[in-house]
Coordinates of C-alpha atoms in Angstrom, one line a residue:
X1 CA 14.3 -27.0 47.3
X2 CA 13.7 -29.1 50.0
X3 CA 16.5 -28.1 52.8
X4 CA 15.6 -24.9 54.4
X5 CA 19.3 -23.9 54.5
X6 CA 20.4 -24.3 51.1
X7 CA 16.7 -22.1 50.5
X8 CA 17.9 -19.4 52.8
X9 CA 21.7 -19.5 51.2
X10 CA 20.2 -19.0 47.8
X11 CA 18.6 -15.8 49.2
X12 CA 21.0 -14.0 50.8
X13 CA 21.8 -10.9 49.5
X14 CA 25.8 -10.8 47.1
X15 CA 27.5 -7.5 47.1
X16 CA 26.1 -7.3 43.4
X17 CA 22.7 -7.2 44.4
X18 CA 21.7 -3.7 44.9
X19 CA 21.4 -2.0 48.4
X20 CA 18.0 -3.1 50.1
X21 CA 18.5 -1.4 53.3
X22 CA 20.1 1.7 54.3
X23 CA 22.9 0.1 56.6
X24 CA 24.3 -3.1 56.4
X25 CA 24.2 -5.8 59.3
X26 CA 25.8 -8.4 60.4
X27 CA 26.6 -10.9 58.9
X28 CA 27.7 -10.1 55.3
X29 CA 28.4 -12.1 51.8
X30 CA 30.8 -14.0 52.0
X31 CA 30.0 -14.8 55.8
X32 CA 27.0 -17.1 55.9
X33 CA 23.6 -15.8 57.3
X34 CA 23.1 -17.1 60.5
X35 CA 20.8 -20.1 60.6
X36 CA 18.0 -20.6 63.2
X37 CA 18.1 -23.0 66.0
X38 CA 15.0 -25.3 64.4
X39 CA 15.3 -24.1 60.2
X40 CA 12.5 -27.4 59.7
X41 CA 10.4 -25.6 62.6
X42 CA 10.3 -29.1 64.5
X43 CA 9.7 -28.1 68.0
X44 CA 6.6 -26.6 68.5
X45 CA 4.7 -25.4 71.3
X46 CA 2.4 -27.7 73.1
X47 CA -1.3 -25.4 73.8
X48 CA -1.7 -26.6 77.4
X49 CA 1.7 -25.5 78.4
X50 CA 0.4 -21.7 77.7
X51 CA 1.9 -19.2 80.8
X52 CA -0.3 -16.3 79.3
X53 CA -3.7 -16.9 79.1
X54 CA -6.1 -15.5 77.0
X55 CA -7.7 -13.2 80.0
X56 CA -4.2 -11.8 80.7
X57 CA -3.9 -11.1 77.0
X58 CA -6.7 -9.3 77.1
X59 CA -6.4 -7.2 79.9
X60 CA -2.9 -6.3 78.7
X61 CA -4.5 -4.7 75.4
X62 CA -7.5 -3.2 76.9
X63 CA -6.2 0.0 76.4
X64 CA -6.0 -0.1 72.7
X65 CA -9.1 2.0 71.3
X66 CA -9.1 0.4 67.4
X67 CA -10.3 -3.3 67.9
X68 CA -8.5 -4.5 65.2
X69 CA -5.3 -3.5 67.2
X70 CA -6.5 -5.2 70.3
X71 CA -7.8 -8.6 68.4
X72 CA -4.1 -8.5 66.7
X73 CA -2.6 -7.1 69.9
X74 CA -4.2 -10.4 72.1
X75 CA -3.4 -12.7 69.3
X76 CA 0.5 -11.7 69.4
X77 CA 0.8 -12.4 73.1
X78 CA -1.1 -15.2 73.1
X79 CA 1.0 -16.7 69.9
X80 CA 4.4 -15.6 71.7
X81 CA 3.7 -15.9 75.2
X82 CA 5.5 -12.2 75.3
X83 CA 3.3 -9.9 77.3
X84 CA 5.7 -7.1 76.1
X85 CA 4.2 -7.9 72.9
X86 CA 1.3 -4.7 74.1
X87 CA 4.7 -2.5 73.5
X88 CA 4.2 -3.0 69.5
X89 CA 0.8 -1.3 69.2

């Protein structure tokens, strides 16, 4: 397939599919799923127009003790430009 919505419509779970999850969420079959702003992933986010830079990253993750935590830690907020992002780990 080469339309991103009829690829996520073919997914989406049918009431004869078996349970995946313990509760069910909005929306259900036979309401559509709902579809991202930019399903071809057109915009994207130009490097030099960064808020967080990698300094503030780091300091924001300092306190993690496992490195592999703070590398994926820094790489998160960098990525989203969510400093909340620290909150995951």
């Amino acid at each position: 397939l080469d339309d991103y919505t009829d690829l996520g419509r073919e997914w989406q779970v049918l009431p004869s599919d078996k349970k995946l999850f313990r509760e069910s969420s909005h929306p259900q079959f036979p309401e559509l799923c709902i579809e991202p702003e930019d399903p071809r992933g057109d915009r994207a986010r130009r490097l030099d127009e960064s808020s967080v830079t990698e300094e503030q990253a780091e300091a924001a993750c300092a306190g993690l003790k496992d490195e592999m935590d703070r590398k994926d830690c820094i790489y998160d907020i960098i990525s989203t430009q969510d400093m909340d992002m620290v909150g995951a780990y």
